[in-house]
């Protein structure tokens, strides 16, 4: 039986791509044992068991936060955790390890390399995360999503496979409807206060640019009532706004949209590009290394999105961009086409297949040495 260890987590941006790879591993090679390794403080401690996954926890502090002293404390703690990580790797006996970044990715991957287990890195953002950055000399494979990340690795190990997605996403040809503009606003499953407060006003300002505007606005569970009240207070009959706390079928919602307004996390952009839609991106300004802005700029350079930094994202500026897109069907269609060209709907399968190849190659080498 093949055993693959997937290490890392902390945030949804790490955990959900990791789960997508785990699902793909089991689908490609039934009977594969997939073991997740994280920490009790990351969301993997809740999400992985909920999804029926096998989870091991290590006590590892984050490397970020708490300033310089916090960083060195985290490094010291991470180094001290390597013996425990080695014991865990010996117990699980994986044929390959994949680091998705986050607290557990570094120590577990380093421990695996000292035991001769091949290590892959999954980096979904355009900026290499700190944990993965420290692993670059030890990786046998680097799975990337943005060309900006490739330069950190030896060219021979890079596989730009995109961001693994759990649900089924596929390109949907864009077909505009004259006189109507459908806008999908992704205020975040946890809520994005700035988008929820600014975008309704921006859409109201842009109402004269289209005969009718349909809006589906995902607010997060804590911000639904306030956002719904804001749309109602604007009192614009030409705007039909559906305010929801969470969207279950994101692929269908994206397919119905003319324009998507969202943050710029890696998974959001992967879903957006997998379907192929024009977007206005307002990156979360406090993301580590400002990686969301760099993600958004990467799409903008390739003609798939408009990137607006948070400090510039006034209702007037967003309204201006909505208005320009509302009046230019050809531009929306070109942006949608460019986004679809970036999208990799089958990224999870591609990563899983290659990772299994690493695992099988190791077993063949071990068999030949016996």
XYZ file of C-alpha atoms in Angstrom:
370
model
C 0.000 0.000 0.000
C 1.269 3.441 -0.926
C 1.348 5.975 1.893
C 1.546 9.720 1.228
C 2.009 12.279 3.975
C 0.581 15.776 3.412
C 2.011 18.305 5.865
C 1.087 21.886 6.671
C -1.984 24.000 7.203
C -3.039 26.836 9.428
C -5.386 28.647 7.040
C -7.919 27.652 4.414
C -5.475 28.693 1.712
C -3.224 25.853 2.844
C -5.730 23.296 4.056
C -8.233 23.128 1.181
C -5.643 22.585 -1.583
C -4.091 19.926 0.668
C -7.456 18.169 1.012
C -7.964 18.423 -2.759
C -4.696 16.570 -3.348
C -5.661 13.981 -0.750
C -8.994 13.365 -2.491
C -7.241 13.035 -5.854
C -4.683 10.571 -4.471
C -7.445 8.294 -3.208
C -9.362 8.571 -6.496
C -6.358 7.807 -8.710
C -5.015 4.907 -6.655
C -7.713 3.455 -4.393
C -6.226 2.049 -1.231
C -3.620 4.795 -0.943
C -3.178 5.808 2.674
C -3.258 9.604 2.964
C -2.094 11.050 6.275
C -2.370 14.755 7.076
C -0.025 16.409 9.562
C -0.811 19.782 11.099
C -1.126 21.577 14.412
C -3.924 22.008 16.907
C -4.012 25.774 16.258
C -4.672 25.473 12.503
C -8.091 24.921 10.940
C -6.908 21.481 9.790
C -7.533 20.306 13.372
C -11.254 20.802 12.719
C -11.637 20.446 8.951
C -9.634 17.255 8.285
C -11.544 15.100 10.821
C -14.832 16.556 9.553
C -13.894 15.324 6.080
C -12.994 11.878 7.382
C -9.240 12.316 6.948
C -6.494 10.755 9.069
C -4.774 13.545 10.999
C -1.624 13.677 13.119
C -0.860 16.781 15.200
C 2.504 18.248 16.162
C 3.217 21.088 18.578
C 4.834 23.710 16.328
C 4.738 27.487 16.754
C 4.208 29.859 13.790
C 7.346 31.526 12.394
C 5.488 34.791 11.834
C 3.975 37.081 14.426
C 5.435 38.488 17.590
C 8.163 40.442 15.796
C 11.803 39.358 15.676
C 11.683 37.650 19.063
C 8.564 35.743 18.021
C 10.251 34.625 14.806
C 13.341 33.292 16.566
C 11.167 31.621 19.156
C 9.226 29.955 16.354
C 12.426 28.849 14.586
C 13.844 27.423 17.806
C 10.604 25.618 18.557
C 10.368 24.285 14.993
C 13.951 22.982 15.139
C 13.232 21.327 18.469
C 10.191 19.615 16.942
C 12.223 17.809 14.253
C 12.940 14.745 16.451
C 9.211 14.338 17.050
C 8.607 14.825 13.334
C 11.210 12.140 12.564
C 9.486 9.761 14.950
C 6.182 10.465 13.209
C 7.645 9.878 9.735
C 9.216 6.611 10.913
C 5.855 5.510 12.326
C 3.842 6.386 9.207
C 6.502 5.177 6.702
C 5.395 7.374 3.768
C 6.799 6.909 0.277
C 6.537 10.675 -0.345
C 5.784 13.876 1.584
C 4.114 17.031 0.304
C 4.490 20.355 2.128
C 1.660 22.808 1.554
C 3.232 25.460 3.763
C 2.146 26.508 7.199
C 3.385 25.527 10.620
C 3.924 21.790 10.180
C 5.206 21.767 6.605
C 8.824 22.667 7.354
C 9.741 20.365 10.266
C 7.940 17.340 8.812
C 9.492 17.784 5.376
C 12.982 18.284 6.801
C 12.537 15.181 8.935
C 11.415 13.215 5.885
C 14.460 14.260 3.872
C 16.824 13.142 6.634
C 15.171 9.731 6.354
C 15.496 9.577 2.575
C 11.825 10.271 1.781
C 11.250 12.458 -1.315
C 9.654 15.825 -0.596
C 7.449 17.962 -2.812
C 6.360 21.566 -2.230
C 2.940 22.930 -3.151
C 2.920 26.735 -3.436
C -0.474 28.130 -4.498
C 0.477 31.841 -4.308
C 2.659 34.094 -6.449
C 4.898 34.681 -3.413
C 6.723 31.746 -1.873
C 5.619 31.239 1.732
C 8.258 31.276 4.443
C 8.003 27.586 5.342
C 8.218 26.507 1.704
C 11.022 28.982 1.070
C 13.138 27.291 3.713
C 12.521 23.931 2.032
C 13.632 24.893 -1.486
C 17.099 23.240 -1.264
C 15.544 19.928 -0.197
C 12.605 19.613 -2.584
C 12.487 17.070 -5.388
C 9.368 18.627 -6.830
C 7.810 22.114 -6.749
C 4.146 22.407 -7.714
C 3.400 26.041 -8.554
C 0.503 28.131 -9.835
C 2.141 31.433 -10.831
C 5.177 32.003 -13.074
C 6.561 34.461 -10.503
C 7.150 31.567 -8.100
C 9.044 29.317 -10.491
C 12.298 31.277 -10.196
C 12.816 30.147 -6.605
C 13.355 26.535 -7.687
C 15.639 24.543 -9.933
C 13.890 24.439 -13.335
C 14.067 20.648 -13.447
C 11.795 20.223 -10.421
C 9.095 22.799 -11.291
C 5.654 21.631 -12.331
C 3.275 24.542 -12.823
C 0.090 22.592 -12.282
C -2.055 25.309 -10.683
C -3.977 25.379 -7.406
C -5.690 22.097 -6.462
C -9.467 22.462 -6.101
C -11.746 20.036 -4.300
C -14.947 20.669 -6.225
C -15.507 20.230 -9.933
C -14.780 23.391 -11.880
C -14.634 23.591 -15.656
C -14.409 26.373 -18.269
C -17.780 27.855 -19.224
C -17.802 29.976 -22.419
C -18.740 33.564 -21.660
C -21.931 34.813 -23.344
C -22.958 38.401 -22.458
C -26.612 39.430 -22.409
C -27.317 42.856 -23.899
C -28.503 45.456 -21.382
C -27.899 43.228 -18.370
C -24.861 42.938 -16.109
C -24.524 40.117 -13.589
C -22.069 40.803 -10.769
C -20.833 38.215 -8.293
C -19.368 39.718 -5.121
C -17.302 37.397 -2.955
C -17.122 39.124 0.393
C -15.558 35.995 1.831
C -16.924 32.980 3.679
C -15.772 34.746 6.850
C -16.771 38.172 5.558
C -14.651 40.962 4.098
C -15.795 44.144 5.810
C -14.323 46.534 3.241
C -15.959 44.789 0.269
C -19.293 44.353 2.003
C -19.452 48.060 2.846
C -17.973 49.546 -0.326
C -19.179 47.390 -3.214
C -22.954 47.956 -2.777
C -22.364 51.713 -2.968
C -20.125 51.240 -5.993
C -22.759 49.175 -7.789
C -25.355 51.848 -7.019
C -23.090 54.495 -8.544
C -22.625 52.368 -11.675
C -26.328 51.681 -12.211
C -26.627 54.044 -15.214
C -24.085 52.036 -17.219
C -26.406 49.016 -17.667
C -30.182 48.752 -18.110
C -30.344 46.189 -15.343
C -27.833 44.902 -12.817
C -28.164 41.557 -11.056
C -26.000 41.051 -7.982
C -25.236 37.947 -5.978
C -23.273 39.031 -2.918
C -21.688 36.490 -0.575
C -21.169 38.278 2.713
C -19.999 35.771 5.297
C -22.348 34.736 8.084
C -21.640 37.672 10.373
C -22.266 40.389 7.781
C -25.380 39.250 5.935
C -27.915 41.467 7.723
C -25.859 44.647 7.500
C -25.091 44.167 3.816
C -28.723 43.368 3.008
C -29.810 46.552 4.814
C -27.240 48.591 2.882
C -28.580 47.422 -0.489
C -32.132 48.179 0.660
C -31.159 51.676 1.790
C -29.755 52.485 -1.653
C -33.264 52.063 -3.066
C -32.279 51.503 -6.685
C -34.990 49.670 -8.621
C -32.699 48.764 -11.520
C -30.516 46.659 -9.195
C -31.643 43.235 -8.057
C -29.405 42.118 -5.208
C -29.407 38.631 -3.710
C -27.466 38.708 -0.441
C -26.341 35.327 0.905
C -23.993 34.319 3.734
C -22.372 31.490 1.782
C -22.490 30.033 -1.740
C -22.498 26.237 -1.904
C -22.216 25.867 -5.690
C -19.464 28.338 -6.496
C -18.843 26.930 -9.964
C -22.427 27.660 -11.016
C -22.342 31.140 -9.449
C -19.161 31.996 -11.347
C -20.610 30.685 -14.617
C -23.627 32.995 -14.289
C -21.518 36.110 -13.663
C -20.325 38.754 -16.108
C -17.938 40.282 -13.574
C -16.609 38.971 -10.266
C -15.509 41.293 -7.456
C -13.365 39.540 -4.855
C -10.237 39.360 -2.760
C -7.233 37.645 -4.335
C -6.515 34.506 -2.350
C -5.035 31.665 -4.373
C -8.062 29.378 -4.140
C -10.491 32.148 -5.112
C -8.407 32.988 -8.171
C -8.043 29.316 -9.077
C -11.828 28.883 -9.066
C -12.312 32.110 -11.002
C -9.827 31.092 -13.694
C -11.040 27.493 -13.843
C -14.435 28.817 -15.011
C -13.035 31.867 -16.827
C -14.556 35.222 -15.879
C -13.512 38.886 -15.820
C -12.782 40.176 -12.343
C -12.116 43.231 -10.231
C -9.778 42.193 -7.436
C -9.316 44.088 -4.167
C -6.560 42.172 -2.353
C -6.590 41.762 1.409
C -3.925 44.271 2.484
C -2.616 42.337 5.497
C -1.853 39.042 3.754
C 1.651 37.713 4.455
C 4.233 39.365 2.166
C 1.313 41.176 0.509
C 0.873 38.029 -1.566
C -2.748 38.769 -2.490
C -1.770 41.996 -4.244
C 0.964 40.119 -6.100
C -1.520 37.386 -7.047
C -3.894 40.035 -8.405
C -1.164 41.866 -10.293
C -0.130 38.602 -11.920
C -3.635 38.127 -13.332
C -3.810 41.777 -14.315
C -0.564 41.534 -16.298
C -2.070 38.647 -18.241
C -5.219 40.611 -19.068
C -7.544 38.561 -16.863
C -8.340 41.004 -14.044
C -8.289 44.567 -12.751
C -6.314 44.907 -9.517
C -7.189 47.718 -7.092
C -5.172 48.013 -3.867
C -7.336 48.367 -0.757
C -6.326 52.000 -0.165
C -7.527 52.918 -3.667
C -10.719 50.841 -3.565
C -13.246 53.617 -2.936
C -16.819 53.215 -4.091
C -16.118 55.761 -6.835
C -13.088 53.854 -8.154
C -14.852 50.501 -8.127
C -17.916 52.084 -9.751
C -15.716 53.478 -12.513
C -14.291 50.034 -13.279
C -17.743 48.407 -13.164
C -19.053 51.054 -15.534
C -16.257 50.568 -18.046
C -16.738 46.809 -18.066
C -20.532 47.167 -18.302
C -20.192 49.116 -21.549
C -17.512 46.935 -23.123
C -18.718 43.427 -23.910
C -15.612 42.650 -25.944
C -13.289 43.519 -23.076
C -15.242 41.318 -20.653
C -15.092 38.464 -23.146
C -11.336 38.882 -23.634
C -10.719 38.995 -19.865
C -12.816 35.851 -19.442
C -10.836 34.122 -22.189
C -7.527 35.184 -20.613
C -8.652 33.953 -17.198
C -9.678 30.576 -18.635
C -6.261 30.285 -20.289
C -4.671 30.556 -16.832
C -7.067 28.153 -15.129
C -6.138 24.542 -14.383
C -9.346 22.773 -13.316
C -7.579 19.408 -12.955
C -4.647 20.696 -10.856
C -5.373 18.321 -7.969
C -5.224 15.282 -10.234
C -2.016 16.441 -11.890
C -0.273 17.033 -8.561
C -1.492 13.719 -7.172
C -0.342 11.749 -10.223
C 3.118 13.268 -10.121
C 3.411 12.783 -6.358
C 2.486 9.119 -6.747
C 5.172 8.877 -9.423
C 7.740 10.146 -6.897
C 6.529 7.636 -4.349
C 6.670 4.704 -6.759
C 10.125 5.693 -7.996
C 11.392 5.640 -4.412
C 9.994 2.174 -3.866
C 11.619 0.951 -7.073
C 14.960 2.367 -5.967
C 14.618 0.749 -2.551
C 13.695 -2.572 -4.165
C 16.717 -2.403 -6.446
C 19.012 -1.813 -3.488
C 17.797 -4.811 -1.537
